[in-house]
């Protein structure tokens, strides 16, 4: 392409609207046409984050509602509602082991690639009669979902409680009974949710109940099952802390459990690889024999992360109560591997397995180590979040943007201080980092009182940001090198709370948090953007945007605030609303490969003997 043509295109789509374009437009009946023709003009243009100007219709992004998937119920296919007694009676026709293994196979397929649902849908459709099949296909065309991971794990809970121990019972894949059972469970989930909503006569309480249900749903379907992020955080938190003076979590774990957490990580990654990569969630215990772990240690590891099917049955009974039915999967979160009588190991969910063995969950195995141990691990975790910020904004020469807590405290000795603040000249992004886990009553969708308490926890973190904003507004010159004195320019602030272990951010909950901020007048008198609540994965997404030359954080948050994702999670906005090309940050590549490289090196050594 000649240079002059390239320049003309650049001006046309990358700068302001050219004058020569306007001369070709005519207006008739309130509509724009190309002059001298009946061809409609493209209409209004919108500037994207990339700087590109595109027609407004093309620029319209996905809305949060477009990301909501609604499951199909058996009532919609058969015109008859299924009750709990009918469901448990149907489940009792099957072998406990066979039904659990089928649920595990479904979860392994789903976690590896949700597109595998098409194969499971096809099996289900083939088993239906003409009328229900036609209705199911019509609902699929409308974007509805036949089979869900929530339905599969609820089915696994009910299988533990009601299926029979005899192995000769019917195979759940015969005539695809698995799919029919999952859709029947959707009826029970719908009934449970409706009953809870009907029980809240108070309007405000009913609104909180809806928020609670959505928060539990968000938590269950959150993006923390990305293996790269989990492995990167494991490397820093447990295996290789960045600072030499950091708390040694791995040593505390070994003192308490009698074996290194690295051995547990090897077992978890091997089982995950079989379930996730090979779609083989059920393996014999002998499969782990190549990991270089002695039999006594292997038994101790499996006792910690797995449970027999018989013992799981006793554990799961609490979770099938009405208040816990839909979202409480404590048994599978604590024991993501079930042991069968034939010495086989069944991975119920590859994502739960990694979170149990490589995430925050091992902290609960250190209960006897005391509060100091948990606080030490919290510091290491928050150090990881600071490492991300330091990679994004390194101190190079006189160009300093990031100020951490110690620097903020030195400049502002009075009042509360946030963990970090980033200077963008006329604006600041202020971060508060916390390793607090979301409350159980929230993530299980059980308790609106817990939801109120969870909101209060966020507001406590925001109070530290508020105090920091006041300090910077009055005395930014105490921080910024080479500043002559107080600035007269009004600064804009962007408050961001980072929950390192995840947070169920959704449009209803975030809007409620922002309403409480306004009610408490936390940021009155200052130019403050809407509050954002994010997790460590979303902070890593911001790292990717910065590393690959994307918009600044203030620009990005302004665009989010003006989009249909204004009160949704940053994750949903970045992936579905920003039109940015997201590439994993290089720092994560080296970190998440480290534990994998150690396992590969060990296996190669054993093969060489």
mmCIF file of C-alpha atoms in Angstrom, residues 7-331:
data_model
loop_
_atom_site.group_PDB
_atom_site.id
_atom_site.type_symbol
_atom_site.label_atom_id
_atom_site.label_comp_id
_atom_site.label_asym_id
_atom_site.label_seq_id
_atom_site.Cartn_x
_atom_site.Cartn_y
_atom_site.Cartn_z
ATOM 1 C CA UNK A 7 -1.674 7.947 5.951
ATOM 2 C CA UNK A 8 -5.162 8.724 4.655
ATOM 3 C CA UNK A 9 -6.524 5.556 6.279
ATOM 4 C CA UNK A 10 -4.729 6.397 9.506
ATOM 5 C CA UNK A 11 -6.344 9.816 9.579
ATOM 6 C CA UNK A 12 -9.700 8.343 8.658
ATOM 7 C CA UNK A 13 -9.803 5.655 11.367
ATOM 8 C CA UNK A 14 -7.171 6.709 13.909
ATOM 9 C CA UNK A 15 -7.603 10.452 14.311
ATOM 10 C CA UNK A 16 -10.433 12.997 14.225
ATOM 11 C CA UNK A 17 -13.126 12.814 11.576
ATOM 12 C CA UNK A 18 -11.565 14.338 8.415
ATOM 13 C CA UNK A 19 -13.122 17.358 6.775
ATOM 14 C CA UNK A 20 -13.146 15.624 3.381
ATOM 15 C CA UNK A 21 -15.383 12.909 4.815
ATOM 16 C CA UNK A 22 -17.957 15.451 5.937
ATOM 17 C CA UNK A 23 -18.283 16.996 2.470
ATOM 18 C CA UNK A 24 -19.665 13.720 1.159
ATOM 19 C CA UNK A 25 -22.542 13.582 3.636
ATOM 20 C CA UNK A 26 -26.068 14.904 3.144
ATOM 21 C CA UNK A 27 -28.951 14.895 5.623
ATOM 22 C CA UNK A 28 -32.538 14.061 4.660
ATOM 23 C CA UNK A 29 -35.438 13.194 6.969
ATOM 24 C CA UNK A 30 -33.025 13.254 9.888
ATOM 25 C CA UNK A 31 -30.858 10.528 8.348
ATOM 26 C CA UNK A 32 -27.369 10.808 6.857
ATOM 27 C CA UNK A 33 -26.734 9.747 3.242
ATOM 28 C CA UNK A 34 -23.735 9.789 0.937
ATOM 29 C CA UNK A 35 -24.280 12.980 -1.131
ATOM 30 C CA UNK A 36 -25.877 12.348 -4.527
ATOM 31 C CA UNK A 37 -26.946 8.794 -3.674
ATOM 32 C CA UNK A 38 -29.439 6.756 -1.669
ATOM 33 C CA UNK A 39 -26.641 5.012 0.267
ATOM 34 C CA UNK A 40 -26.975 5.457 4.036
ATOM 35 C CA UNK A 41 -23.902 6.852 5.804
ATOM 36 C CA UNK A 42 -22.184 4.812 8.494
ATOM 37 C CA UNK A 43 -23.487 7.098 11.218
ATOM 38 C CA UNK A 44 -21.722 8.073 14.414
ATOM 39 C CA UNK A 45 -18.164 6.983 15.162
ATOM 40 C CA UNK A 46 -16.739 5.859 18.483
ATOM 41 C CA UNK A 47 -13.116 5.821 19.576
ATOM 42 C CA UNK A 48 -11.939 2.507 21.015
ATOM 43 C CA UNK A 49 -9.233 2.107 23.679
ATOM 44 C CA UNK A 50 -6.787 1.262 20.884
ATOM 45 C CA UNK A 51 -7.355 4.708 19.314
ATOM 46 C CA UNK A 52 -9.237 3.251 16.357
ATOM 47 C CA UNK A 53 -12.456 4.971 15.255
ATOM 48 C CA UNK A 54 -15.227 2.579 14.220
ATOM 49 C CA UNK A 55 -18.966 2.934 13.492
ATOM 50 C CA UNK A 56 -20.955 3.149 16.709
ATOM 51 C CA UNK A 57 -22.982 0.027 15.917
ATOM 52 C CA UNK A 58 -19.788 -1.994 15.446
ATOM 53 C CA UNK A 59 -18.361 -0.565 18.661
ATOM 54 C CA UNK A 60 -21.313 -1.776 20.725
ATOM 55 C CA UNK A 61 -19.846 -4.396 23.041
ATOM 56 C CA UNK A 62 -21.288 -7.396 24.772
ATOM 57 C CA UNK A 63 -23.446 -6.578 27.788
ATOM 58 C CA UNK A 64 -23.182 -8.422 31.124
ATOM 59 C CA UNK A 65 -26.598 -9.980 30.533
ATOM 60 C CA UNK A 66 -25.200 -11.603 27.383
ATOM 61 C CA UNK A 67 -22.808 -13.619 29.582
ATOM 62 C CA UNK A 68 -25.613 -15.145 31.649
ATOM 63 C CA UNK A 69 -26.410 -18.749 30.753
ATOM 64 C CA UNK A 70 -29.802 -20.117 31.846
ATOM 65 C CA UNK A 71 -30.139 -23.857 32.350
ATOM 66 C CA UNK A 72 -32.947 -25.989 30.970
ATOM 67 C CA UNK A 73 -35.248 -27.780 33.418
ATOM 68 C CA UNK A 74 -37.005 -31.098 32.976
ATOM 69 C CA UNK A 75 -40.315 -29.275 33.469
ATOM 70 C CA UNK A 76 -39.674 -27.341 30.237
ATOM 71 C CA UNK A 77 -39.091 -30.548 28.296
ATOM 72 C CA UNK A 78 -41.790 -32.779 29.786
ATOM 73 C CA UNK A 79 -44.406 -30.303 31.108
ATOM 74 C CA UNK A 80 -44.116 -31.887 34.538
ATOM 75 C CA UNK A 81 -42.157 -30.643 37.572
ATOM 76 C CA UNK A 82 -39.814 -33.117 39.268
ATOM 77 C CA UNK A 83 -39.789 -33.149 43.070
ATOM 78 C CA UNK A 84 -37.042 -34.225 45.482
ATOM 79 C CA UNK A 85 -38.591 -37.644 46.178
ATOM 80 C CA UNK A 86 -38.751 -38.538 42.481
ATOM 81 C CA UNK A 87 -35.134 -37.422 41.991
ATOM 82 C CA UNK A 88 -33.755 -39.441 44.898
ATOM 83 C CA UNK A 89 -35.790 -42.466 43.793
ATOM 84 C CA UNK A 90 -34.262 -42.215 40.315
ATOM 85 C CA UNK A 91 -30.731 -41.848 41.739
ATOM 86 C CA UNK A 92 -31.219 -44.929 43.933
ATOM 87 C CA UNK A 93 -31.409 -47.055 40.782
ATOM 88 C CA UNK A 94 -27.706 -46.500 40.145
ATOM 89 C CA UNK A 95 -24.433 -47.657 41.597
ATOM 90 C CA UNK A 96 -22.838 -44.999 43.810
ATOM 91 C CA UNK A 97 -19.426 -45.601 42.241
ATOM 92 C CA UNK A 98 -20.626 -45.535 38.621
ATOM 93 C CA UNK A 99 -22.653 -42.347 39.058
ATOM 94 C CA UNK A 100 -19.804 -40.534 40.848
ATOM 95 C CA UNK A 101 -17.316 -41.581 38.152
ATOM 96 C CA UNK A 102 -19.652 -40.263 35.457
ATOM 97 C CA UNK A 103 -19.975 -36.907 37.253
ATOM 98 C CA UNK A 104 -16.161 -36.753 37.516
ATOM 99 C CA UNK A 105 -15.797 -37.519 33.798
ATOM 100 C CA UNK A 106 -18.213 -34.718 32.939
ATOM 101 C CA UNK A 107 -16.322 -32.224 35.144
ATOM 102 C CA UNK A 108 -12.975 -33.226 33.600
ATOM 103 C CA UNK A 109 -14.380 -32.665 30.107
ATOM 104 C CA UNK A 110 -15.983 -29.377 31.062
ATOM 105 C CA UNK A 111 -12.862 -27.959 32.750
ATOM 106 C CA UNK A 112 -10.648 -28.933 29.821
ATOM 107 C CA UNK A 113 -12.912 -27.194 27.316
ATOM 108 C CA UNK A 114 -16.577 -26.176 27.773
ATOM 109 C CA UNK A 115 -17.047 -27.029 24.083
ATOM 110 C CA UNK A 116 -17.007 -30.684 25.166
ATOM 111 C CA UNK A 117 -20.545 -30.015 26.376
ATOM 112 C CA UNK A 118 -21.629 -30.442 22.749
ATOM 113 C CA UNK A 119 -20.757 -34.151 22.913
ATOM 114 C CA UNK A 120 -22.681 -34.615 26.160
ATOM 115 C CA UNK A 121 -25.612 -32.657 24.748
ATOM 116 C CA UNK A 122 -25.676 -34.912 21.685
ATOM 117 C CA UNK A 123 -25.865 -38.023 23.876
ATOM 118 C CA UNK A 124 -28.743 -36.524 25.813
ATOM 119 C CA UNK A 125 -30.652 -35.432 22.708
ATOM 120 C CA UNK A 126 -30.326 -38.908 21.182
ATOM 121 C CA UNK A 127 -31.946 -40.433 24.283
ATOM 122 C CA UNK A 128 -35.010 -38.106 24.278
ATOM 123 C CA UNK A 129 -38.313 -38.767 22.542
ATOM 124 C CA UNK A 130 -39.290 -36.587 19.586
ATOM 125 C CA UNK A 131 -41.264 -33.951 21.506
ATOM 126 C CA UNK A 132 -38.761 -33.302 24.337
ATOM 127 C CA UNK A 133 -35.882 -33.476 21.830
ATOM 128 C CA UNK A 134 -37.419 -30.777 19.642
ATOM 129 C CA UNK A 135 -38.066 -28.558 22.655
ATOM 130 C CA UNK A 136 -34.494 -29.106 23.910
ATOM 131 C CA UNK A 137 -33.025 -28.209 20.501
ATOM 132 C CA UNK A 138 -35.126 -25.042 20.316
ATOM 133 C CA UNK A 139 -33.924 -23.982 23.774
ATOM 134 C CA UNK A 140 -30.312 -24.661 22.766
ATOM 135 C CA UNK A 141 -30.764 -22.407 19.723
ATOM 136 C CA UNK A 142 -31.931 -19.663 22.097
ATOM 137 C CA UNK A 143 -28.670 -19.897 24.024
ATOM 138 C CA UNK A 144 -29.968 -22.022 26.914
ATOM 139 C CA UNK A 145 -27.766 -24.666 28.563
ATOM 140 C CA UNK A 146 -28.726 -28.322 28.932
ATOM 141 C CA UNK A 147 -25.983 -29.539 31.280
ATOM 142 C CA UNK A 148 -24.125 -27.516 33.915
ATOM 143 C CA UNK A 149 -21.139 -28.156 36.212
ATOM 144 C CA UNK A 150 -23.259 -27.076 39.182
ATOM 145 C CA UNK A 151 -25.866 -29.696 38.284
ATOM 146 C CA UNK A 152 -23.176 -32.366 37.916
ATOM 147 C CA UNK A 153 -21.638 -31.670 41.345
ATOM 148 C CA UNK A 154 -25.056 -31.514 43.034
ATOM 149 C CA UNK A 155 -25.798 -34.878 41.388
ATOM 150 C CA UNK A 156 -22.529 -36.220 42.819
ATOM 151 C CA UNK A 157 -23.604 -35.061 46.306
ATOM 152 C CA UNK A 158 -26.973 -36.781 45.931
ATOM 153 C CA UNK A 159 -25.276 -39.897 44.554
ATOM 154 C CA UNK A 160 -23.179 -40.143 47.712
ATOM 155 C CA UNK A 161 -26.334 -39.802 49.820
ATOM 156 C CA UNK A 162 -28.852 -41.926 47.894
ATOM 157 C CA UNK A 163 -27.243 -44.167 45.248
ATOM 158 C CA UNK A 164 -26.621 -47.828 46.069
ATOM 159 C CA UNK A 165 -23.252 -49.458 46.881
ATOM 160 C CA UNK A 166 -23.858 -52.493 44.618
ATOM 161 C CA UNK A 167 -21.604 -52.256 41.517
ATOM 162 C CA UNK A 168 -24.071 -54.236 39.368
ATOM 163 C CA UNK A 169 -26.582 -51.379 39.350
ATOM 164 C CA UNK A 170 -27.453 -49.607 36.098
ATOM 165 C CA UNK A 171 -24.692 -47.700 34.272
ATOM 166 C CA UNK A 172 -25.636 -43.987 34.289
ATOM 167 C CA UNK A 173 -24.356 -43.587 30.740
ATOM 168 C CA UNK A 174 -26.783 -46.221 29.499
ATOM 169 C CA UNK A 175 -29.478 -44.321 27.561
ATOM 170 C CA UNK A 176 -27.673 -41.243 28.932
ATOM 171 C CA UNK A 177 -29.474 -41.216 32.254
ATOM 172 C CA UNK A 178 -26.759 -38.875 33.496
ATOM 173 C CA UNK A 179 -28.065 -36.030 31.333
ATOM 174 C CA UNK A 180 -31.671 -36.638 32.353
ATOM 175 C CA UNK A 181 -30.705 -36.644 36.047
ATOM 176 C CA UNK A 182 -28.787 -33.365 35.720
ATOM 177 C CA UNK A 183 -31.743 -31.654 34.039
ATOM 178 C CA UNK A 184 -34.012 -33.001 36.774
ATOM 179 C CA UNK A 185 -31.685 -31.510 39.372
ATOM 180 C CA UNK A 186 -32.079 -28.145 37.610
ATOM 181 C CA UNK A 187 -35.767 -28.358 38.622
ATOM 182 C CA UNK A 188 -34.742 -28.812 42.260
ATOM 183 C CA UNK A 189 -32.268 -25.927 42.080
ATOM 184 C CA UNK A 190 -34.955 -23.684 40.618
ATOM 185 C CA UNK A 191 -37.442 -24.704 43.327
ATOM 186 C CA UNK A 192 -34.936 -24.123 46.119
ATOM 187 C CA UNK A 193 -34.061 -20.663 44.804
ATOM 188 C CA UNK A 194 -37.738 -19.717 44.354
ATOM 189 C CA UNK A 195 -38.639 -20.915 47.860
ATOM 190 C CA UNK A 196 -35.917 -18.794 49.390
ATOM 191 C CA UNK A 197 -36.999 -15.731 47.412
ATOM 192 C CA UNK A 198 -40.653 -16.238 48.474
ATOM 193 C CA UNK A 199 -39.536 -16.418 52.109
ATOM 194 C CA UNK A 200 -38.245 -12.833 52.028
ATOM 195 C CA UNK A 201 -41.272 -10.570 52.348
ATOM 196 C CA UNK A 202 -39.156 -7.521 53.110
ATOM 197 C CA UNK A 203 -38.100 -5.813 49.867
ATOM 198 C CA UNK A 204 -34.592 -4.981 51.055
ATOM 199 C CA UNK A 205 -34.109 -8.525 52.354
ATOM 200 C CA UNK A 206 -35.343 -9.975 49.066
ATOM 201 C CA UNK A 207 -32.838 -7.805 47.195
ATOM 202 C CA UNK A 208 -30.034 -9.104 49.433
ATOM 203 C CA UNK A 209 -31.206 -12.688 48.816
ATOM 204 C CA UNK A 210 -30.928 -12.141 45.067
ATOM 205 C CA UNK A 211 -27.492 -10.618 45.563
ATOM 206 C CA UNK A 212 -26.485 -13.609 47.697
ATOM 207 C CA UNK A 213 -27.611 -16.103 45.055
ATOM 208 C CA UNK A 214 -25.744 -14.243 42.323
ATOM 209 C CA UNK A 215 -22.619 -13.998 44.503
ATOM 210 C CA UNK A 216 -22.595 -17.752 45.146
ATOM 211 C CA UNK A 217 -23.084 -18.367 41.423
ATOM 212 C CA UNK A 218 -20.237 -15.978 40.567
ATOM 213 C CA UNK A 219 -17.897 -17.604 43.072
ATOM 214 C CA UNK A 220 -18.596 -21.101 41.744
ATOM 215 C CA UNK A 221 -18.007 -20.046 38.158
ATOM 216 C CA UNK A 222 -15.090 -17.697 38.811
ATOM 217 C CA UNK A 223 -11.918 -17.763 36.729
ATOM 218 C CA UNK A 224 -9.536 -18.908 39.482
ATOM 219 C CA UNK A 225 -9.305 -22.340 37.894
ATOM 220 C CA UNK A 226 -6.754 -21.003 35.387
ATOM 221 C CA UNK A 227 -3.845 -23.355 36.011
ATOM 222 C CA UNK A 228 -1.209 -20.771 35.059
ATOM 223 C CA UNK A 229 -2.347 -18.298 37.731
ATOM 224 C CA UNK A 230 -2.686 -20.979 40.403
ATOM 225 C CA UNK A 231 0.795 -22.383 39.708
ATOM 226 C CA UNK A 232 2.385 -18.917 39.608
ATOM 227 C CA UNK A 233 0.930 -17.992 42.986
ATOM 228 C CA UNK A 234 1.887 -21.407 44.416
ATOM 229 C CA UNK A 235 5.490 -20.840 43.366
ATOM 230 C CA UNK A 236 5.690 -17.515 45.198
ATOM 231 C CA UNK A 237 3.577 -18.417 48.217
ATOM 232 C CA UNK A 238 4.817 -21.909 48.978
ATOM 233 C CA UNK A 239 7.878 -22.874 46.944
ATOM 234 C CA UNK A 240 9.977 -19.797 46.262
ATOM 235 C CA UNK A 241 9.089 -16.511 48.032
ATOM 236 C CA UNK A 242 10.600 -13.465 46.341
ATOM 237 C CA UNK A 243 12.047 -11.857 49.470
ATOM 238 C CA UNK A 244 14.673 -13.721 51.496
ATOM 239 C CA UNK A 245 13.193 -12.416 54.729
ATOM 240 C CA UNK A 246 9.746 -13.688 53.826
ATOM 241 C CA UNK A 247 7.875 -16.203 55.953
ATOM 242 C CA UNK A 248 8.740 -19.752 54.865
ATOM 243 C CA UNK A 249 5.325 -21.329 54.430
ATOM 244 C CA UNK A 250 6.706 -24.596 53.028
ATOM 245 C CA UNK A 251 8.818 -25.171 56.142
ATOM 246 C CA UNK A 252 5.808 -24.592 58.401
ATOM 247 C CA UNK A 253 3.766 -27.053 56.337
ATOM 248 C CA UNK A 254 6.424 -29.766 56.558
ATOM 249 C CA UNK A 255 6.816 -29.304 60.327
ATOM 250 C CA UNK A 256 3.070 -29.724 60.774
ATOM 251 C CA UNK A 257 2.322 -32.507 58.289
ATOM 252 C CA UNK A 258 5.588 -34.445 58.259
ATOM 253 C CA UNK A 259 6.059 -34.250 54.488
ATOM 254 C CA UNK A 260 6.968 -31.424 52.078
ATOM 255 C CA UNK A 261 4.190 -29.547 50.320
ATOM 256 C CA UNK A 262 6.182 -30.038 47.105
ATOM 257 C CA UNK A 263 5.392 -33.772 47.332
ATOM 258 C CA UNK A 264 1.687 -32.942 47.644
ATOM 259 C CA UNK A 265 2.026 -30.603 44.654
ATOM 260 C CA UNK A 266 3.513 -33.446 42.600
ATOM 261 C CA UNK A 267 0.559 -35.699 43.411
ATOM 262 C CA UNK A 268 -1.935 -32.926 42.623
ATOM 263 C CA UNK A 269 -0.348 -32.005 39.293
ATOM 264 C CA UNK A 270 -0.119 -35.667 38.242
ATOM 265 C CA UNK A 271 -3.803 -36.282 39.036
ATOM 266 C CA UNK A 272 -4.781 -32.962 37.437
ATOM 267 C CA UNK A 273 -2.862 -33.870 34.264
ATOM 268 C CA UNK A 274 -4.711 -37.174 34.027
ATOM 269 C CA UNK A 275 -8.125 -35.577 34.567
ATOM 270 C CA UNK A 276 -7.656 -32.280 32.731
ATOM 271 C CA UNK A 277 -5.230 -33.080 29.928
ATOM 272 C CA UNK A 278 -6.032 -36.777 29.352
ATOM 273 C CA UNK A 279 -9.764 -36.597 30.291
ATOM 274 C CA UNK A 280 -9.117 -39.546 32.600
ATOM 275 C CA UNK A 281 -10.319 -38.531 36.060
ATOM 276 C CA UNK A 282 -10.233 -42.082 37.468
ATOM 277 C CA UNK A 283 -6.835 -43.740 37.888
ATOM 278 C CA UNK A 284 -5.341 -46.516 39.973
ATOM 279 C CA UNK A 285 -3.163 -45.523 42.893
ATOM 280 C CA UNK A 286 -0.232 -47.186 41.108
ATOM 281 C CA UNK A 287 -0.422 -44.333 38.566
ATOM 282 C CA UNK A 288 1.392 -42.157 41.146
ATOM 283 C CA UNK A 289 4.274 -44.578 41.695
ATOM 284 C CA UNK A 290 6.622 -42.740 39.293
ATOM 285 C CA UNK A 291 6.625 -39.544 41.372
ATOM 286 C CA UNK A 292 9.462 -40.619 43.677
ATOM 287 C CA UNK A 293 7.323 -40.511 46.842
ATOM 288 C CA UNK A 294 7.641 -43.348 49.385
ATOM 289 C CA UNK A 295 4.523 -45.328 50.246
ATOM 290 C CA UNK A 296 4.158 -43.933 53.773
ATOM 291 C CA UNK A 297 4.304 -40.326 52.562
ATOM 292 C CA UNK A 298 1.935 -41.094 49.697
ATOM 293 C CA UNK A 299 -0.591 -42.495 52.170
ATOM 294 C CA UNK A 300 -0.338 -39.369 54.340
ATOM 295 C CA UNK A 301 -0.839 -37.102 51.320
ATOM 296 C CA UNK A 302 -3.870 -39.042 50.113
ATOM 297 C CA UNK A 303 -5.333 -39.083 53.621
ATOM 298 C CA UNK A 304 -5.148 -35.279 53.545
ATOM 299 C CA UNK A 305 -6.680 -34.618 50.114
ATOM 300 C CA UNK A 306 -8.894 -37.659 49.519
ATOM 301 C CA UNK A 307 -11.604 -39.619 51.312
ATOM 302 C CA UNK A 308 -13.279 -42.969 50.758
ATOM 303 C CA UNK A 309 -16.700 -42.968 49.150
ATOM 304 C CA UNK A 310 -18.152 -44.423 52.365
ATOM 305 C CA UNK A 311 -16.736 -41.602 54.515
ATOM 306 C CA UNK A 312 -17.738 -38.973 51.949
ATOM 307 C CA UNK A 313 -21.344 -40.132 52.285
ATOM 308 C CA UNK A 314 -21.368 -39.122 55.960
ATOM 309 C CA UNK A 315 -19.707 -35.791 55.197
ATOM 310 C CA UNK A 316 -22.064 -34.765 52.416
ATOM 311 C CA UNK A 317 -25.318 -35.155 54.378
ATOM 312 C CA UNK A 318 -24.949 -31.628 55.787
ATOM 313 C CA UNK A 319 -24.693 -30.234 52.260
ATOM 314 C CA UNK A 320 -28.032 -31.559 51.029
ATOM 315 C CA UNK A 321 -30.057 -29.467 53.492
ATOM 316 C CA UNK A 322 -32.211 -26.849 51.690
ATOM 317 C CA UNK A 323 -29.974 -23.909 52.697
ATOM 318 C CA UNK A 324 -26.804 -25.661 51.461
ATOM 319 C CA UNK A 325 -28.194 -27.655 48.574
ATOM 320 C CA UNK A 326 -27.299 -25.424 45.624
ATOM 321 C CA UNK A 327 -23.807 -24.086 46.290
ATOM 322 C CA UNK A 328 -22.194 -25.894 49.253
ATOM 323 C CA UNK A 329 -19.523 -28.311 48.005
ATOM 324 C CA UNK A 330 -17.407 -28.452 51.165
ATOM 325 C CA UNK A 331 -16.767 -32.188 50.866
#
